mmCIF file with all atom_site columns, C-alpha atoms in Angstrom:
data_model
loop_
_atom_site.group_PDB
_atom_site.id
_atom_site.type_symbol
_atom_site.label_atom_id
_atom_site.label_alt_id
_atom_site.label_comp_id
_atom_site.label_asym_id
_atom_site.label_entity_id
_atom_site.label_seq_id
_atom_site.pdbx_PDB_ins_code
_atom_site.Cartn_x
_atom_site.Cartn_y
_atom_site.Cartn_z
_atom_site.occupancy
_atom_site.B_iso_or_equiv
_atom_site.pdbx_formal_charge
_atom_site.auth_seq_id
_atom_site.auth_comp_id
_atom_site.auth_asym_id
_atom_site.auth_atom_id
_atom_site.pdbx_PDB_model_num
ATOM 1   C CA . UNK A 1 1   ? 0.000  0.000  0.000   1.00 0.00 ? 26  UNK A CA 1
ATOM 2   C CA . UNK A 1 2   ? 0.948  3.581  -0.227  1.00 0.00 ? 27  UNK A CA 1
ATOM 3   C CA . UNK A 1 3   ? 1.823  5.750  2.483   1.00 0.00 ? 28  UNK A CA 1
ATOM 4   C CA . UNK A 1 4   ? 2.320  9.568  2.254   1.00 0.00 ? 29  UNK A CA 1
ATOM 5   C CA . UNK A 1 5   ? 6.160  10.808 2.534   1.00 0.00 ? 30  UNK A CA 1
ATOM 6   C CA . UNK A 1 6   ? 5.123  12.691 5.254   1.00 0.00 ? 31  UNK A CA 1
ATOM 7   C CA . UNK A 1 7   ? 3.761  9.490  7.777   1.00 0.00 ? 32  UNK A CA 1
ATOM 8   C CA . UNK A 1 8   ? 6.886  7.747  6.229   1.00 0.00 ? 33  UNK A CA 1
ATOM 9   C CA . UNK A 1 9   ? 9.806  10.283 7.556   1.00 0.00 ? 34  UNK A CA 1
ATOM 10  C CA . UNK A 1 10  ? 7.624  10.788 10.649  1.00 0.00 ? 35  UNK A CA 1
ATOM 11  C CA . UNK A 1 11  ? 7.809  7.160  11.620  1.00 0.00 ? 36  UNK A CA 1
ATOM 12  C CA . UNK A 1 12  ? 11.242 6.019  9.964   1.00 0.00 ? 37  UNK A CA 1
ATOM 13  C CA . UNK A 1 13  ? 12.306 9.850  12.199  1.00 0.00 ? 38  UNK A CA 1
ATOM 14  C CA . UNK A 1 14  ? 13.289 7.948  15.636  1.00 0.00 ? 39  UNK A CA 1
ATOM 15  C CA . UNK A 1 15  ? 15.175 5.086  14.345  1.00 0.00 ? 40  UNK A CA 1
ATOM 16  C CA . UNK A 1 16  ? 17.403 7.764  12.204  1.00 0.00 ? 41  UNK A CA 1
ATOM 17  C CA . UNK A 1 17  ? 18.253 9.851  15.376  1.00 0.00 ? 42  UNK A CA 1
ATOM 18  C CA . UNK A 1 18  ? 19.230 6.710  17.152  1.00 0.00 ? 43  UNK A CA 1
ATOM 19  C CA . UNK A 1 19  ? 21.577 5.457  14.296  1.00 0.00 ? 44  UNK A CA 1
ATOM 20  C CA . UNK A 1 20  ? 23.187 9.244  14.926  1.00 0.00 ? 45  UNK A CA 1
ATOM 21  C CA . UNK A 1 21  ? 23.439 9.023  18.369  1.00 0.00 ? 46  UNK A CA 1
ATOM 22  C CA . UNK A 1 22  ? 20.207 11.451 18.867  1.00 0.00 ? 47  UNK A CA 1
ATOM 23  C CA . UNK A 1 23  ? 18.125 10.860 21.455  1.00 0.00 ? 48  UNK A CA 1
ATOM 24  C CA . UNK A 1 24  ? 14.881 9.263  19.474  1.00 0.00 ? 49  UNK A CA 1
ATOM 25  C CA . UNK A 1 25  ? 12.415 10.628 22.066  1.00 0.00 ? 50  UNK A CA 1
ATOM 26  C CA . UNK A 1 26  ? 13.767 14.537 21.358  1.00 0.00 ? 51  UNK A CA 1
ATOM 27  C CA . UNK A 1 27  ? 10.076 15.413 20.544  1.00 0.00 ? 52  UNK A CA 1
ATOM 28  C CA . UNK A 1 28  ? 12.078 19.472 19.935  1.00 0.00 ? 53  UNK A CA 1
ATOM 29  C CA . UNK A 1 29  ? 14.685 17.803 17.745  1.00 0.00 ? 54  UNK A CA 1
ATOM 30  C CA . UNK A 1 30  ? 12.226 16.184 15.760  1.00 0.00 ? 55  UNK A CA 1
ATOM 31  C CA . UNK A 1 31  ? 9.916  18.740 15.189  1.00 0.00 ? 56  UNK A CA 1
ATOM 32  C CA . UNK A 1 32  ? 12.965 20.948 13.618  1.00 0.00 ? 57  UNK A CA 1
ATOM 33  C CA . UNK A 1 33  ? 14.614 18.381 11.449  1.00 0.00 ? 58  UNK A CA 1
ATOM 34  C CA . UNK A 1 34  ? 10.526 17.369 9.677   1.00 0.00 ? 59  UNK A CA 1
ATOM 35  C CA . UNK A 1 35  ? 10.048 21.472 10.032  1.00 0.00 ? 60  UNK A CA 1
ATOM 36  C CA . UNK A 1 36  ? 13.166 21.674 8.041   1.00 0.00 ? 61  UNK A CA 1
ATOM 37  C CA . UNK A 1 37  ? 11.340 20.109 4.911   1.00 0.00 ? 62  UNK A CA 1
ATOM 38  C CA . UNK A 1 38  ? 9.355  23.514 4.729   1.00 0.00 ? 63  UNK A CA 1
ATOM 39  C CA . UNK A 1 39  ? 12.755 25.669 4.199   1.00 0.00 ? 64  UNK A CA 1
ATOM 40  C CA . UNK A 1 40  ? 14.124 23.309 1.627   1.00 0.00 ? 65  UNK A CA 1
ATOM 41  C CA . UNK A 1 41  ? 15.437 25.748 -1.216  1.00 0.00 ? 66  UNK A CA 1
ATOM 42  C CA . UNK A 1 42  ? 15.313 24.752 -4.735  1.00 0.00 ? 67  UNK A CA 1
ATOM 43  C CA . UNK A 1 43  ? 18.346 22.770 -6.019  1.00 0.00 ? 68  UNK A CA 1
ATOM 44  C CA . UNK A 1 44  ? 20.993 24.722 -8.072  1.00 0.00 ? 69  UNK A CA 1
ATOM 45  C CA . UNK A 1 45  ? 20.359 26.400 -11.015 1.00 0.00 ? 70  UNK A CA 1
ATOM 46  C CA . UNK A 1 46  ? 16.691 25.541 -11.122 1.00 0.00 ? 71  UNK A CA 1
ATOM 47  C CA . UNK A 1 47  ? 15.917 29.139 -11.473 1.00 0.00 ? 72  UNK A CA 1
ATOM 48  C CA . UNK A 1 48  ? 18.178 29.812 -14.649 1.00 0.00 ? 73  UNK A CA 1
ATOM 49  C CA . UNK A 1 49  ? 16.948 25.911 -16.052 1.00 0.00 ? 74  UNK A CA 1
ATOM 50  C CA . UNK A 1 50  ? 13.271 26.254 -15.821 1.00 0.00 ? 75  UNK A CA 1
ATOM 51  C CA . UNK A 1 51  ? 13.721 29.778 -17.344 1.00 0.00 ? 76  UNK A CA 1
ATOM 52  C CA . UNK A 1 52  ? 15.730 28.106 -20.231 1.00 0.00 ? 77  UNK A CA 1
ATOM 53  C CA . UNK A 1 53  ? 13.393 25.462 -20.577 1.00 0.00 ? 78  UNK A CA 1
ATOM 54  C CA . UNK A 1 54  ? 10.657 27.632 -20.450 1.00 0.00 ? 79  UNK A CA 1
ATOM 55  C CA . UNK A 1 55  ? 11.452 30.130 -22.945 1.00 0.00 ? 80  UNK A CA 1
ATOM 56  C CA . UNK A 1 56  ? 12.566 27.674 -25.426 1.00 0.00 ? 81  UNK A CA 1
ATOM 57  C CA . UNK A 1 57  ? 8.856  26.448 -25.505 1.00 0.00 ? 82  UNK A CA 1
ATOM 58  C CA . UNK A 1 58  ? 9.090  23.041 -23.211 1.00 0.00 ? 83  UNK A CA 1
ATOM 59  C CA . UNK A 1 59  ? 6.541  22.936 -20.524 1.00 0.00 ? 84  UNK A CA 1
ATOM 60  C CA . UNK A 1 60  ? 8.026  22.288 -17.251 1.00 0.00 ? 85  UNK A CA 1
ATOM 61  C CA . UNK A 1 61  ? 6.153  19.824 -14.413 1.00 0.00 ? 86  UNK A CA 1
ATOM 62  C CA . UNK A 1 62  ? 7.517  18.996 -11.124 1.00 0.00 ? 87  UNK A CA 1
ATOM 63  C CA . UNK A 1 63  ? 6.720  15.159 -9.778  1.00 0.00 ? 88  UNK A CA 1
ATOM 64  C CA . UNK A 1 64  ? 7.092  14.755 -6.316  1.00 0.00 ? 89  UNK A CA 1
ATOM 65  C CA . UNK A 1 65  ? 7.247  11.763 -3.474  1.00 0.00 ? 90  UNK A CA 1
ATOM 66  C CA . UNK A 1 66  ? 6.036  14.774 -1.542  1.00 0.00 ? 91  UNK A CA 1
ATOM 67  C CA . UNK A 1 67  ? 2.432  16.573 -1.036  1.00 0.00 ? 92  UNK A CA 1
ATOM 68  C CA . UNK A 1 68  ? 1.397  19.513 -2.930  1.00 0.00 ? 93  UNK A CA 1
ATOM 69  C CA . UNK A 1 69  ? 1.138  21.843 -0.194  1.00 0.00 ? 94  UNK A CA 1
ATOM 70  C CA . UNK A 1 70  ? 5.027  21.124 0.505   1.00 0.00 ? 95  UNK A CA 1
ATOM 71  C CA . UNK A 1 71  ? 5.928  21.278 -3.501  1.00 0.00 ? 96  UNK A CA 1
ATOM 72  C CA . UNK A 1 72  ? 3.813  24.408 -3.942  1.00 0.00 ? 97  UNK A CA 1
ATOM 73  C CA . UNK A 1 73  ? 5.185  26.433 -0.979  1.00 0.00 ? 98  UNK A CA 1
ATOM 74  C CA . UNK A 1 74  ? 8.681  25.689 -2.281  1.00 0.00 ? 99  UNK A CA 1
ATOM 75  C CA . UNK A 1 75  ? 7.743  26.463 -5.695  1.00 0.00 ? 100 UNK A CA 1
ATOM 76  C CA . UNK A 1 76  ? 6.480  29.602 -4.835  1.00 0.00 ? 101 UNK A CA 1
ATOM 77  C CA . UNK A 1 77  ? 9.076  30.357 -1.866  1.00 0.00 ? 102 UNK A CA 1
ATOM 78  C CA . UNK A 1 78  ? 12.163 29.998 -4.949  1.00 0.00 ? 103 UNK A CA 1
ATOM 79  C CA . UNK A 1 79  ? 9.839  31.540 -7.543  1.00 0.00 ? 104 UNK A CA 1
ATOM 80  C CA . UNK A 1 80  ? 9.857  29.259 -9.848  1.00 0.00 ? 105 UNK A CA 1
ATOM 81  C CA . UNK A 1 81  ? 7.284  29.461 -12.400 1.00 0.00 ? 106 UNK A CA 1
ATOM 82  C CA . UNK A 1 82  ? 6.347  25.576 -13.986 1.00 0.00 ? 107 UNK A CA 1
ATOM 83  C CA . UNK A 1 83  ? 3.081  24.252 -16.171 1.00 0.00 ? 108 UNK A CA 1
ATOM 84  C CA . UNK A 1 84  ? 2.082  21.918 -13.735 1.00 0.00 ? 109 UNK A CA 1
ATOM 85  C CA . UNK A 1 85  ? 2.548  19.583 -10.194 1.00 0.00 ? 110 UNK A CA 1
ATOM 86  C CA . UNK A 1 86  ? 1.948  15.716 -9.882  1.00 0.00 ? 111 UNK A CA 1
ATOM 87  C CA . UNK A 1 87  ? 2.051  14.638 -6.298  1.00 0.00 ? 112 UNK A CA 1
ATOM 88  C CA . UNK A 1 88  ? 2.433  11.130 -5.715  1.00 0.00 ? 113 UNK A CA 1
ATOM 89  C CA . UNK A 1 89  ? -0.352 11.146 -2.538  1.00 0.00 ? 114 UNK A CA 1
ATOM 90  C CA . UNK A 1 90  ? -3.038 12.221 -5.046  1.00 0.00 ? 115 UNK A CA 1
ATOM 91  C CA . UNK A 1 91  ? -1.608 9.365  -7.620  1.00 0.00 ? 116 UNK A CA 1
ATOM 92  C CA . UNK A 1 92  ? -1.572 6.941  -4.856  1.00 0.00 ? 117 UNK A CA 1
ATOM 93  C CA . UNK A 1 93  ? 1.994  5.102  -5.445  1.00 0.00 ? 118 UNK A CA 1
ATOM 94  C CA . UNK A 1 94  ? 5.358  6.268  -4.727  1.00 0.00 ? 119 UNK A CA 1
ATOM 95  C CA . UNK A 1 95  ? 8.910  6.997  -6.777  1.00 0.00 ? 120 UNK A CA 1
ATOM 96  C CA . UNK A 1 96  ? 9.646  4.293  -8.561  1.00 0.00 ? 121 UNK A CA 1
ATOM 97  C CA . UNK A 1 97  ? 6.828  2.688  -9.040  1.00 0.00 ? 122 UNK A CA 1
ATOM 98  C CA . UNK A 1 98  ? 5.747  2.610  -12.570 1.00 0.00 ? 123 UNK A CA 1
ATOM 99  C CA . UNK A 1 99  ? 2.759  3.722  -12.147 1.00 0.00 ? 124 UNK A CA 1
ATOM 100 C CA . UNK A 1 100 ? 3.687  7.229  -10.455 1.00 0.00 ? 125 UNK A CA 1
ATOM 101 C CA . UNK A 1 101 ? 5.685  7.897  -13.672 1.00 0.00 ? 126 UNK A CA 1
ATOM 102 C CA . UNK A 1 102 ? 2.803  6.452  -16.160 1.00 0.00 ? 127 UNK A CA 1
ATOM 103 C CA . UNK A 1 103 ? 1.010  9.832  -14.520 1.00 0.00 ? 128 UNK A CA 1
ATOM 104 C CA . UNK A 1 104 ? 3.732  11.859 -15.867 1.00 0.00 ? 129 UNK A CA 1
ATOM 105 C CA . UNK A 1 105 ? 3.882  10.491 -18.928 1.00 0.00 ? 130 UNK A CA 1
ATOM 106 C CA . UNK A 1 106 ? 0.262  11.234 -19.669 1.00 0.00 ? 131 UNK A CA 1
ATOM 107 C CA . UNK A 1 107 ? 0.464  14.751 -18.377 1.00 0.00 ? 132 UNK A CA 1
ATOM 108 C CA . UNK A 1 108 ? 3.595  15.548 -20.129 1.00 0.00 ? 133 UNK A CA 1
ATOM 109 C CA . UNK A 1 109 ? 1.961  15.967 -23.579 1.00 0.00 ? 134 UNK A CA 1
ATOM 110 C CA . UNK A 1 110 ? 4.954  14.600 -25.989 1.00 0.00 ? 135 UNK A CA 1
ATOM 111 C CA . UNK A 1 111 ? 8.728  13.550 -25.029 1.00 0.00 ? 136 UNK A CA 1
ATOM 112 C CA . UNK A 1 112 ? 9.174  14.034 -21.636 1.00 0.00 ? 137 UNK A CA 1
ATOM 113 C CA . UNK A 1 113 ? 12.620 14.213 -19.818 1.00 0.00 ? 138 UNK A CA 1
ATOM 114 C CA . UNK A 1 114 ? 13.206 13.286 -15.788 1.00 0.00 ? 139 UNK A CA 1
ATOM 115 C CA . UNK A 1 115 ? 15.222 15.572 -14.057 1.00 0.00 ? 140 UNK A CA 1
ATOM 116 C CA . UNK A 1 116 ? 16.589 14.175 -10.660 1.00 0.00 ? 141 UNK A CA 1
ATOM 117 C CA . UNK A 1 117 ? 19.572 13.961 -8.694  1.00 0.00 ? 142 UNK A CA 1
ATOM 118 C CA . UNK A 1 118 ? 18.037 10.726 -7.186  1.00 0.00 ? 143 UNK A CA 1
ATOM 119 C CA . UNK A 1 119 ? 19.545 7.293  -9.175  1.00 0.00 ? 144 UNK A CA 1
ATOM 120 C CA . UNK A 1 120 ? 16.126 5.523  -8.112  1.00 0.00 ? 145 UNK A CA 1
ATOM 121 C CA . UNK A 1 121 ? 14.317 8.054  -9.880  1.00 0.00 ? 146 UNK A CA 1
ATOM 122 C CA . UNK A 1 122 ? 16.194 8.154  -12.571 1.00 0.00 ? 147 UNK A CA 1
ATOM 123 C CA . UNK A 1 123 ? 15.760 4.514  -12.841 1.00 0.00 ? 148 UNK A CA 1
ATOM 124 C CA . UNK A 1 124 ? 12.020 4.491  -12.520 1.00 0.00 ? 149 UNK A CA 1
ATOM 125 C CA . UNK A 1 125 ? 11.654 7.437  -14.954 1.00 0.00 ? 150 UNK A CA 1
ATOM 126 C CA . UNK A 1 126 ? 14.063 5.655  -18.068 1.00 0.00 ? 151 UNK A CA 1
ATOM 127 C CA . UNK A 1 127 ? 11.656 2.318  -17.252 1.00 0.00 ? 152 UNK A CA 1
ATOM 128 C CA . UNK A 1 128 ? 8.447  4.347  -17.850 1.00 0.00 ? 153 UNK A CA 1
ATOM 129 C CA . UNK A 1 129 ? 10.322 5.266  -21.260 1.00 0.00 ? 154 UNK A CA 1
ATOM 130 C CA . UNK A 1 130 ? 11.383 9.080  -20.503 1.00 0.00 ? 155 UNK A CA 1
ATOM 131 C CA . UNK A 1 131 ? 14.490 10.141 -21.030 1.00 0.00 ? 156 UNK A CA 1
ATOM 132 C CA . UNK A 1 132 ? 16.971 10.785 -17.995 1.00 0.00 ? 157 UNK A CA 1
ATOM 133 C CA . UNK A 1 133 ? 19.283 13.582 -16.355 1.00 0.00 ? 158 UNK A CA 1
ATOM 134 C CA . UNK A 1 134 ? 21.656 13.243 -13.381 1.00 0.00 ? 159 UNK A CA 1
ATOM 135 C CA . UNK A 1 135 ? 22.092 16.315 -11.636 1.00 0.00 ? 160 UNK A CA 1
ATOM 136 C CA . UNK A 1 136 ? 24.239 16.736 -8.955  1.00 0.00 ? 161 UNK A CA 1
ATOM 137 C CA . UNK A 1 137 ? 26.649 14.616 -6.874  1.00 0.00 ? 162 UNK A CA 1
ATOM 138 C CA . UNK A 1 138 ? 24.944 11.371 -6.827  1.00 0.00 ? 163 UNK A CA 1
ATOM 139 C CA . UNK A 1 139 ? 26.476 8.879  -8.383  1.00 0.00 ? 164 UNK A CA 1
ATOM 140 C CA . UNK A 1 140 ? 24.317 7.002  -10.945 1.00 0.00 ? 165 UNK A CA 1
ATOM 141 C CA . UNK A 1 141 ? 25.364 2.927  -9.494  1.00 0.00 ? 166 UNK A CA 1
ATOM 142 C CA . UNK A 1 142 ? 26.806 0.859  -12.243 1.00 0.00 ? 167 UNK A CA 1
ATOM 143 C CA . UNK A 1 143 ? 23.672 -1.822 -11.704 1.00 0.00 ? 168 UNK A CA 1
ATOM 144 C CA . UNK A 1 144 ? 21.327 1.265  -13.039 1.00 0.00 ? 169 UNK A CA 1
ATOM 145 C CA . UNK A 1 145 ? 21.130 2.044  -17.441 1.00 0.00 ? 170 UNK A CA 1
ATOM 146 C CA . UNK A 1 146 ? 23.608 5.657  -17.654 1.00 0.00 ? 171 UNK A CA 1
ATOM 147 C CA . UNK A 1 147 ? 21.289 8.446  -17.793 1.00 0.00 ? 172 UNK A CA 1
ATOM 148 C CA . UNK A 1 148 ? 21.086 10.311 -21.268 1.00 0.00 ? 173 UNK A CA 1
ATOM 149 C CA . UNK A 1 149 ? 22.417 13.720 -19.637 1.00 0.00 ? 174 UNK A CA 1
ATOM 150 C CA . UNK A 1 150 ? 24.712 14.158 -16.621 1.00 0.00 ? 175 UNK A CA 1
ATOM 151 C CA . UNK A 1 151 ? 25.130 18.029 -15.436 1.00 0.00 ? 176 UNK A CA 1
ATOM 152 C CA . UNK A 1 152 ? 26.039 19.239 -12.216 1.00 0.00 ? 177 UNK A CA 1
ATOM 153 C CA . UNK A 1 153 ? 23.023 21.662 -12.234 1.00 0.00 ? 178 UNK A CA 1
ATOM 154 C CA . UNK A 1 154 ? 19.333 22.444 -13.620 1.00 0.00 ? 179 UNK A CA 1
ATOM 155 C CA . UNK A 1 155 ? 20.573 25.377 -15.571 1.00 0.00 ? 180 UNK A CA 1
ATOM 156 C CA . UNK A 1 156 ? 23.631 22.977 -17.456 1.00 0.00 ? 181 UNK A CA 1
ATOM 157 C CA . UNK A 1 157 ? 20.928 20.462 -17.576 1.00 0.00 ? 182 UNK A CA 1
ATOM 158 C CA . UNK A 1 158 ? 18.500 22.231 -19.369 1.00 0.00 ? 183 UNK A CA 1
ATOM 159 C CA . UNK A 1 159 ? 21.098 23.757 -21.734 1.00 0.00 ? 184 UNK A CA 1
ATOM 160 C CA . UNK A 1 160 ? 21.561 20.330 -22.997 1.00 0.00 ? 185 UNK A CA 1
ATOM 161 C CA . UNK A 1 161 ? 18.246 19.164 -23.133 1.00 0.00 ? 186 UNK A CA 1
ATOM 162 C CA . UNK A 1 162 ? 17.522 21.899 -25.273 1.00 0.00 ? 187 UNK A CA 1
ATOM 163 C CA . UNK A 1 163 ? 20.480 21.205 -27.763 1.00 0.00 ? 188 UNK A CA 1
ATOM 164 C CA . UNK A 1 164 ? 19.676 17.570 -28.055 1.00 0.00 ? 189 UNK A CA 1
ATOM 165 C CA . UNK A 1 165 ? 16.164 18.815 -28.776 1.00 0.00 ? 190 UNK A CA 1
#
């Protein structure tokens, strides 16, 4: 079955502290590390990609393990202007499951590209049959297909999305 993001960190929260030597009954501690989630900053260079992507005539949609409310305030905290949100709570499945990125796919209106600095996603996404970009410093494990693009940022990313376009 599916459970929310939210209810997953929330219970999966004590066992964490206690592998880090936190006290998993620090009701403060744990209030600030899940309040955390709601200063999360977008990831480098989304600002300058999206724009890019944007203005080159791509329509830009944000999927997210996360809830809308969370994806929206941070959306609208970094400014960042897209065409459209897909939470996985109202789809009902999580990242990877097939079917989260099926609900991409069909919202995505032509080719559609998965940018994520998360391998698993990446994986999911090129199984749906989208096309894949690494960002960032996660390494891509050899077990997982090589993503089409690897960039160290949204804004390189998007550069070369458009030019393979």
């Amino acid at each position: 079955g599916y459970v929310p993001l939210g209810e997953l960190l929330d219970a999966d929260l004590p066992a964490a502290l206690e592998a880090h030597g936190a006290d998993p009954a620090d009701e403060a501690l744990a209030g600030r590390l899940l309040g955390s989630l709601r200063r999360l900053e977008a990831a480098p260079g989304a600002s300058e990609g999206v724009g890019r992507l944007r203005a080159a005539g791509w329509r830009v949609l944000v999927l997210t393990n996360g809830s809308r409310a969370l994806a929206n305030e941070l959306l609208e905290r970094s400014g960042l202007a897209v065409d459209g949100l897909l939470s996985c709570e109202e789809i009902g499945a999580g990242k990877p499951l097939r079917r989260v990125y099926d609900a991409a796919l069909a919202a995505s209106e032509g080719e559609a590209w998965m940018v994520a600095a998360h391998p698993w996603d990446l994986y999911g996404a090129g199984r749906a049959g989208m096309r894949t970009v690494a960002v960032g410093r996660f390494p891509v494990p050899a077990v997982f297909p090589a993503p089409d693009i690897a960039a160290p940022d949204i804004a390189a990313a998007a550069a070369e999305m458009i030019a393979r376009a």
